[in-house]
Amino acid sequence: ILNMKKIFISVLISTFLAMNLSIAAASENSTSVKNKPELSHEEIAQRYDNKAKRMLEKIEEEKQMLEDYDLHNYYYGRGGQDFAAHHEALLHKFEKAAKRYEELAASHREMAKKAN
């Protein structure tokens, strides 16, 4: 019984120490995030422009897939309509995202103008 108590106490202490170490590591990570330099509005706008550009590339891919489907819909069998509906939905989603990124980029450029 004495051995069991010693083992239980050592496991309890080990767990407590491990929890404290993980909390300390987490607090160090959160302070490193706080020390990151802030981006200017122009840099943020550029990032949104890059995201919008990637969305436009995805839009072109989806349009090409749908065009291929229209030309060769007999290749897809019964699942073809699901394929087309899925890619049309993605196309609309990407279009909305691209528009939103362009709006955000314009907004940050306007903030950059006001700041200067």
Coordinates of N, CA, C and O in Angstrom, one line a residue:
I1 N 0.8 -1.2 0.0 CA 0.0 0.0 0.0 C 0.9 1.2 0.0 O 0.5 2.2 -0.6
L2 N 2.0 1.2 0.7 CA 2.9 2.4 0.8 C 3.5 2.6 -0.6 O 3.6 3.8 -1.0
N3 N 3.8 1.6 -1.3 CA 4.3 1.7 -2.7 C 3.3 2.3 -3.6 O 3.6 3.1 -4.5
M4 N 2.1 1.9 -3.5 CA 1.0 2.5 -4.3 C 0.8 4.0 -4.1 O 0.6 4.7 -5.0
K5 N 0.9 4.4 -2.8 CA 0.8 5.8 -2.5 C 1.9 6.6 -3.1 O 1.7 7.7 -3.7
K6 N 3.2 6.0 -3.0 CA 4.3 6.7 -3.6 C 4.2 6.8 -5.2 O 4.4 7.9 -5.8
I7 N 3.7 5.7 -5.8 CA 3.5 5.8 -7.2 C 2.4 6.8 -7.6 O 2.6 7.6 -8.5
F8 N 1.3 6.8 -6.8 CA 0.2 7.7 -7.1 C 0.7 9.2 -7.0 O 0.4 10.0 -7.8
I9 N 1.4 9.4 -5.9 CA 1.9 10.8 -5.7 C 2.9 11.2 -6.8 O 2.9 12.3 -7.3
S10 N 3.8 10.3 -7.2 CA 4.8 10.6 -8.2 C 4.1 10.9 -9.6 O 4.5 11.8 -10.3
V11 N 3.0 10.1 -9.9 CA 2.3 10.3 -11.1 C 1.5 11.7 -11.1 O 1.5 12.5 -12.0
L12 N 1.0 12.0 -9.9 CA 0.3 13.2 -9.7 C 1.2 14.4 -9.9 O 0.9 15.4 -10.6
I13 N 2.4 14.3 -9.3 CA 3.4 15.4 -9.4 C 3.9 15.5 -10.9 O 4.0 16.7 -11.4
S14 N 4.1 14.4 -11.5 CA 4.6 14.5 -12.9 C 3.5 15.1 -13.8 O 3.8 15.9 -14.7
T15 N 2.3 14.8 -13.6 CA 1.2 15.4 -14.4 C 1.1 16.9 -14.1 O 1.0 17.7 -15.1
F16 N 1.2 17.3 -12.9 CA 1.2 18.7 -12.5 C 2.4 19.4 -13.2 O 2.2 20.5 -13.8
L17 N 3.6 18.9 -13.2 CA 4.7 19.5 -13.8 C 4.5 19.6 -15.4 O 4.8 20.6 -16.0
A18 N 4.0 18.5 -15.9 CA 3.8 18.6 -17.4 C 2.8 19.6 -17.8 O 2.9 20.3 -18.8
M19 N 1.7 19.8 -17.0 CA 0.7 20.8 -17.3 C 1.3 22.2 -17.2 O 1.1 23.1 -18.0
N20 N 2.2 22.4 -16.2 CA 2.8 23.7 -16.0 C 3.7 24.0 -17.2 O 3.8 25.2 -17.6
L21 N 4.5 23.0 -17.6 CA 5.3 23.2 -18.8 C 4.6 23.6 -20.0 O 5.0 24.4 -20.8
S22 N 3.4 22.9 -20.3 CA 2.7 23.2 -21.5 C 2.0 24.6 -21.4 O 1.9 25.3 -22.4
I23 N 1.6 25.0 -20.2 CA 1.1 26.3 -20.0 C 2.2 27.4 -20.3 O 1.9 28.4 -20.9
A24 N 3.4 27.1 -19.8 CA 4.5 28.1 -20.0 C 4.8 28.2 -21.5 O 5.0 29.2 -22.0
A25 N 4.8 27.0 -22.2 CA 5.1 27.0 -23.6 C 4.0 27.8 -24.4 O 4.3 28.5 -25.3
A26 N 2.8 27.6 -24.0 CA 1.7 28.3 -24.6 C 1.8 29.8 -24.4 O 1.5 30.6 -25.3
S27 N 2.1 30.2 -23.2 CA 2.3 31.7 -23.0 C 3.4 32.3 -23.8 O 3.4 33.4 -24.2
E28 N 4.5 31.5 -23.9 CA 5.6 32.0 -24.8 C 5.2 32.1 -26.2 O 5.6 33.1 -26.9
N29 N 4.4 31.2 -26.7 CA 3.9 31.3 -28.1 C 3.0 32.5 -28.3 O 3.0 33.2 -29.3
S30 N 2.2 32.8 -27.3 CA 1.2 33.9 -27.4 C 2.0 35.2 -27.4 O 1.6 36.2 -28.0
T31 N 3.1 35.3 -26.6 CA 3.9 36.6 -26.6 C 4.6 36.8 -27.9 O 4.8 37.9 -28.3
S32 N 5.1 35.7 -28.5 CA 5.8 35.8 -29.8 C 4.8 36.3 -30.9 O 5.2 37.1 -31.7
V33 N 3.6 36.0 -30.8 CA 2.6 36.5 -31.8 C 2.4 38.0 -31.6 O 2.3 38.7 -32.5
K34 N 2.4 38.4 -30.3 CA 2.2 39.8 -30.0 C 3.4 40.7 -30.5 O 3.2 41.8 -30.8
N35 N 4.5 40.1 -30.6 CA 5.7 40.8 -31.0 C 5.9 40.9 -32.5 O 6.9 41.5 -33.0
K36 N 5.0 40.3 -33.3 CA 5.1 40.4 -34.7 C 4.8 41.9 -35.2 O 4.0 42.6 -34.6
P37 N 5.6 42.3 -36.2 CA 5.3 43.7 -36.6 C 4.0 43.8 -37.3 O 3.6 42.8 -38.0
E38 N 3.3 44.9 -37.2 CA 2.0 45.1 -37.8 C 2.2 45.4 -39.3 O 3.2 46.0 -39.7
L39 N 1.3 44.9 -40.1 CA 1.3 45.1 -41.5 C 0.7 46.5 -41.8 O -0.3 46.9 -41.2
S40 N 1.2 47.1 -42.8 CA 0.6 48.4 -43.3 C -0.7 48.0 -44.1 O -0.9 46.9 -44.5
H41 N -1.5 49.0 -44.3 CA -2.8 48.8 -45.0 C -2.4 48.4 -46.5 O -3.1 47.6 -47.1
E42 N -1.4 48.9 -47.0 CA -1.0 48.6 -48.4 C -0.5 47.2 -48.5 O -0.9 46.5 -49.4
E43 N 0.2 46.7 -47.5 CA 0.6 45.3 -47.5 C -0.6 44.3 -47.3 O -0.7 43.3 -48.0
I44 N -1.5 44.7 -46.5 CA -2.7 43.9 -46.3 C -3.5 43.9 -47.7 O -4.0 42.9 -48.1
A45 N -3.6 45.1 -48.3 CA -4.3 45.1 -49.6 C -3.7 44.2 -50.6 O -4.3 43.6 -51.4
Q46 N -2.3 44.2 -50.6 CA -1.6 43.4 -51.6 C -1.9 41.9 -51.3 O -2.1 41.1 -52.2
R47 N -2.0 41.5 -50.0 CA -2.3 40.1 -49.7 C -3.7 39.8 -50.2 O -4.0 38.7 -50.7
Y48 N -4.7 40.7 -50.0 CA -6.0 40.4 -50.5 C -6.0 40.4 -52.1 O -6.8 39.6 -52.6
D49 N -5.2 41.2 -52.7 CA -5.1 41.1 -54.2 C -4.6 39.8 -54.6 O -5.1 39.2 -55.6
N50 N -3.6 39.2 -53.9 CA -3.1 37.9 -54.2 C -4.1 36.8 -54.0 O -4.2 35.9 -54.8
K51 N -4.9 36.9 -53.0 CA -6.0 36.0 -52.7 C -7.0 36.1 -53.8 O -7.5 35.0 -54.3
A52 N -7.4 37.3 -54.2 CA -8.4 37.5 -55.3 C -7.8 36.9 -56.6 O -8.6 36.2 -57.3
K53 N -6.5 37.0 -56.8 CA -5.9 36.5 -58.1 C -6.0 35.0 -58.0 O -6.4 34.3 -59.1
R54 N -5.7 34.3 -56.9 CA -5.9 32.9 -56.8 C -7.3 32.4 -57.0 O -7.5 31.4 -57.6
M55 N -8.3 33.2 -56.5 CA -9.7 32.8 -56.7 C -10.0 32.9 -58.2 O -10.7 32.1 -58.7
L56 N -9.5 33.9 -58.9 CA -9.8 34.1 -60.3 C -9.2 32.9 -61.1 O -9.8 32.4 -62.1
E57 N -8.0 32.4 -60.6 CA -7.5 31.2 -61.3 C -8.3 30.0 -61.1 O -8.6 29.2 -62.0
K58 N -8.9 29.9 -59.8 CA -9.8 28.8 -59.5 C -11.0 28.9 -60.3 O -11.6 27.9 -60.8
I59 N -11.5 30.1 -60.5 CA -12.7 30.3 -61.3 C -12.5 29.8 -62.7 O -13.4 29.1 -63.3
E60 N -11.4 30.1 -63.3 CA -11.1 29.7 -64.7 C -11.0 28.2 -64.7 O -11.5 27.6 -65.7
E61 N -10.4 27.5 -63.7 CA -10.4 26.1 -63.7 C -11.8 25.5 -63.6 O -12.1 24.5 -64.4
E62 N -12.6 26.0 -62.8 CA -14.0 25.5 -62.7 C -14.8 25.7 -64.0 O -15.5 24.9 -64.4
K63 N -14.6 26.9 -64.7 CA -15.2 27.1 -65.9 C -14.8 26.1 -67.0 O -15.6 25.6 -67.8
Q64 N -13.5 25.8 -67.0 CA -12.9 24.8 -67.9 C -13.5 23.4 -67.6 O -13.9 22.7 -68.6
M65 N -13.6 23.1 -66.4 CA -14.3 21.8 -66.0 C -15.7 21.7 -66.5 O -16.1 20.7 -67.0
L66 N -16.4 22.8 -66.3 CA -17.8 22.8 -66.7 C -18.0 22.8 -68.2 O -18.9 22.1 -68.8
E67 N -17.1 23.4 -68.9 CA -17.1 23.4 -70.3 C -16.8 22.0 -70.9 O -17.4 21.5 -71.8
D68 N -15.8 21.4 -70.3 CA -15.5 20.0 -70.6 C -16.7 19.1 -70.3 O -17.0 18.1 -71.1
Y69 N -17.4 19.3 -69.2 CA -18.5 18.5 -68.9 C -19.6 18.7 -70.0 O -20.2 17.7 -70.4
D70 N -19.8 19.9 -70.4 CA -20.9 20.2 -71.4 C -20.5 19.5 -72.7 O -21.4 19.0 -73.4
L71 N -19.3 19.5 -73.1 CA -18.8 18.8 -74.3 C -18.9 17.3 -74.2 O -19.2 16.7 -75.2
H72 N -18.6 16.8 -73.1 CA -18.5 15.3 -72.9 C -19.3 14.8 -71.8 O -18.9 14.0 -71.0
N73 N -20.5 15.2 -71.6 CA -21.3 14.8 -70.4 C -21.6 13.3 -70.4 O -21.9 12.8 -69.4
Y74 N -21.6 12.7 -71.6 CA -21.8 11.3 -71.6 C -20.7 10.4 -70.9 O -20.9 9.3 -70.6
Y75 N -19.5 11.0 -70.7 CA -18.5 10.3 -70.0 C -18.8 10.1 -68.5 O -18.2 9.3 -67.9
Y76 N -19.6 11.0 -68.0 CA -19.8 11.0 -66.5 C -21.0 10.1 -66.0 O -21.1 9.9 -64.8
G77 N -21.8 9.6 -66.9 CA -22.8 8.7 -66.5 C -23.8 9.4 -65.5 O -24.1 10.5 -65.7
R78 N -24.3 8.6 -64.6 CA -25.4 9.0 -63.7 C -24.9 10.1 -62.8 O -25.7 11.0 -62.3
G79 N -23.6 10.1 -62.4 CA -23.1 11.1 -61.5 C -22.8 12.5 -62.2 O -22.3 13.4 -61.5
G80 N -23.0 12.6 -63.5 CA -22.6 13.8 -64.2 C -23.4 15.0 -63.7 O -22.8 16.1 -63.6
Q81 N -24.6 14.9 -63.4 CA -25.4 16.0 -63.0 C -24.9 16.5 -61.6 O -24.8 17.7 -61.3
D82 N -24.6 15.5 -60.8 CA -24.0 15.9 -59.5 C -22.6 16.6 -59.6 O -22.3 17.6 -59.0
F83 N -21.8 16.1 -60.6 CA -20.6 16.7 -60.9 C -20.8 18.2 -61.3 O -20.1 19.1 -60.8
A84 N -21.7 18.4 -62.3 CA -21.9 19.7 -62.8 C -22.5 20.7 -61.7 O -22.0 21.8 -61.6
A85 N -23.4 20.2 -60.9 CA -24.0 21.0 -59.8 C -22.9 21.4 -58.8 O -22.8 22.5 -58.3
H86 N -22.0 20.4 -58.5 CA -21.0 20.7 -57.5 C -20.0 21.7 -58.0 O -19.7 22.7 -57.3
H87 N -19.6 21.6 -59.3 CA -18.7 22.6 -59.8 C -19.3 24.0 -60.1 O -18.6 25.0 -60.0
E88 N -20.6 24.0 -60.4 CA -21.3 25.3 -60.5 C -21.3 26.0 -59.1 O -21.1 27.2 -59.0
A89 N -21.6 25.2 -58.1 CA -21.6 25.8 -56.7 C -20.2 26.3 -56.4 O -20.1 27.4 -55.8
L90 N -19.2 25.5 -56.7 CA -17.8 26.0 -56.4 C -17.5 27.3 -57.2 O -16.9 28.2 -56.6
L91 N -18.0 27.3 -58.4 CA -17.7 28.5 -59.2 C -18.4 29.7 -58.6 O -17.7 30.8 -58.5
H92 N -19.6 29.6 -58.1 CA -20.3 30.8 -57.5 C -19.6 31.1 -56.2 O -19.4 32.3 -55.9
K93 N -19.1 30.1 -55.4 CA -18.4 30.4 -54.2 C -17.1 31.1 -54.4 O -16.8 32.1 -53.8
F94 N -16.4 30.7 -55.4 CA -15.1 31.4 -55.8 C -15.3 32.8 -56.3 O -14.5 33.7 -56.0
E95 N -16.4 33.0 -57.1 CA -16.7 34.3 -57.6 C -17.0 35.3 -56.4 O -16.6 36.4 -56.4
K96 N -17.8 34.8 -55.4 CA -18.1 35.6 -54.3 C -16.9 35.9 -53.5 O -16.7 37.1 -53.0
A97 N -16.0 34.9 -53.3 CA -14.8 35.1 -52.6 C -13.9 36.1 -53.3 O -13.3 37.0 -52.6
A98 N -13.7 36.0 -54.6 CA -12.9 36.9 -55.3 C -13.4 38.4 -55.2 O -12.6 39.3 -55.0
K99 N -14.7 38.5 -55.3 CA -15.3 39.9 -55.2 C -15.0 40.4 -53.8 O -14.7 41.6 -53.7
R100 N -15.2 39.6 -52.8 CA -15.0 40.1 -51.4 C -13.5 40.4 -51.2 O -13.3 41.5 -50.6
Y101 N -12.6 39.6 -51.7 CA -11.2 40.0 -51.5 C -10.8 41.3 -52.2 O -10.1 42.1 -51.7
E102 N -11.4 41.5 -53.4 CA -11.2 42.8 -54.1 C -11.8 43.9 -53.3 O -11.1 45.0 -53.3
E103 N -12.9 43.8 -52.7 CA -13.5 44.8 -51.9 C -12.6 45.1 -50.7 O -12.4 46.3 -50.3
L104 N -12.1 44.1 -50.1 CA -11.3 44.3 -48.9 C -9.9 44.9 -49.3 O -9.5 45.8 -48.5
A105 N -9.4 44.6 -50.4 CA -8.2 45.2 -50.9 C -8.4 46.7 -51.1 O -7.6 47.6 -50.7
A106 N -9.5 47.0 -51.8 CA -9.9 48.4 -52.0 C -10.1 49.2 -50.7 O -9.6 50.3 -50.6
S107 N -10.7 48.6 -49.8 CA -11.0 49.2 -48.5 C -9.6 49.5 -47.8 O -9.5 50.6 -47.2
H108 N -8.7 48.6 -47.8 CA -7.4 48.8 -47.1 C -6.6 49.8 -47.9 O -5.8 50.6 -47.3
R109 N -6.7 49.9 -49.2 CA -6.0 51.0 -50.0 C -6.6 52.3 -49.6 O -5.9 53.3 -49.5
E110 N -7.9 52.4 -49.4 CA -8.5 53.6 -49.0 C -8.0 54.0 -47.6 O -7.7 55.2 -47.3
M111 N -7.9 53.1 -46.7 CA -7.4 53.4 -45.3 C -5.9 53.8 -45.4 O -5.5 54.7 -44.7
A112 N -5.2 53.3 -46.3 CA -3.8 53.7 -46.5 C -3.7 55.1 -47.0 O -2.8 55.9 -46.5
K113 N -4.6 55.5 -47.9 CA -4.6 56.9 -48.4 C -5.0 57.8 -47.2 O -4.3 58.9 -47.1
K114 N -5.9 57.5 -46.4 CA -6.3 58.3 -45.3 C -5.2 58.4 -44.3 O -5.1 59.5 -43.6
A115 N -4.5 57.4 -44.1 CA -3.4 57.4 -43.1 C -2.2 58.3 -43.5 O -1.5 58.8 -42.7
N116 N -2.0 58.4 -44.8 CA -0.9 59.2 -45.3 C -1.4 60.6 -45.6 O -1.6 61.5 -45.4

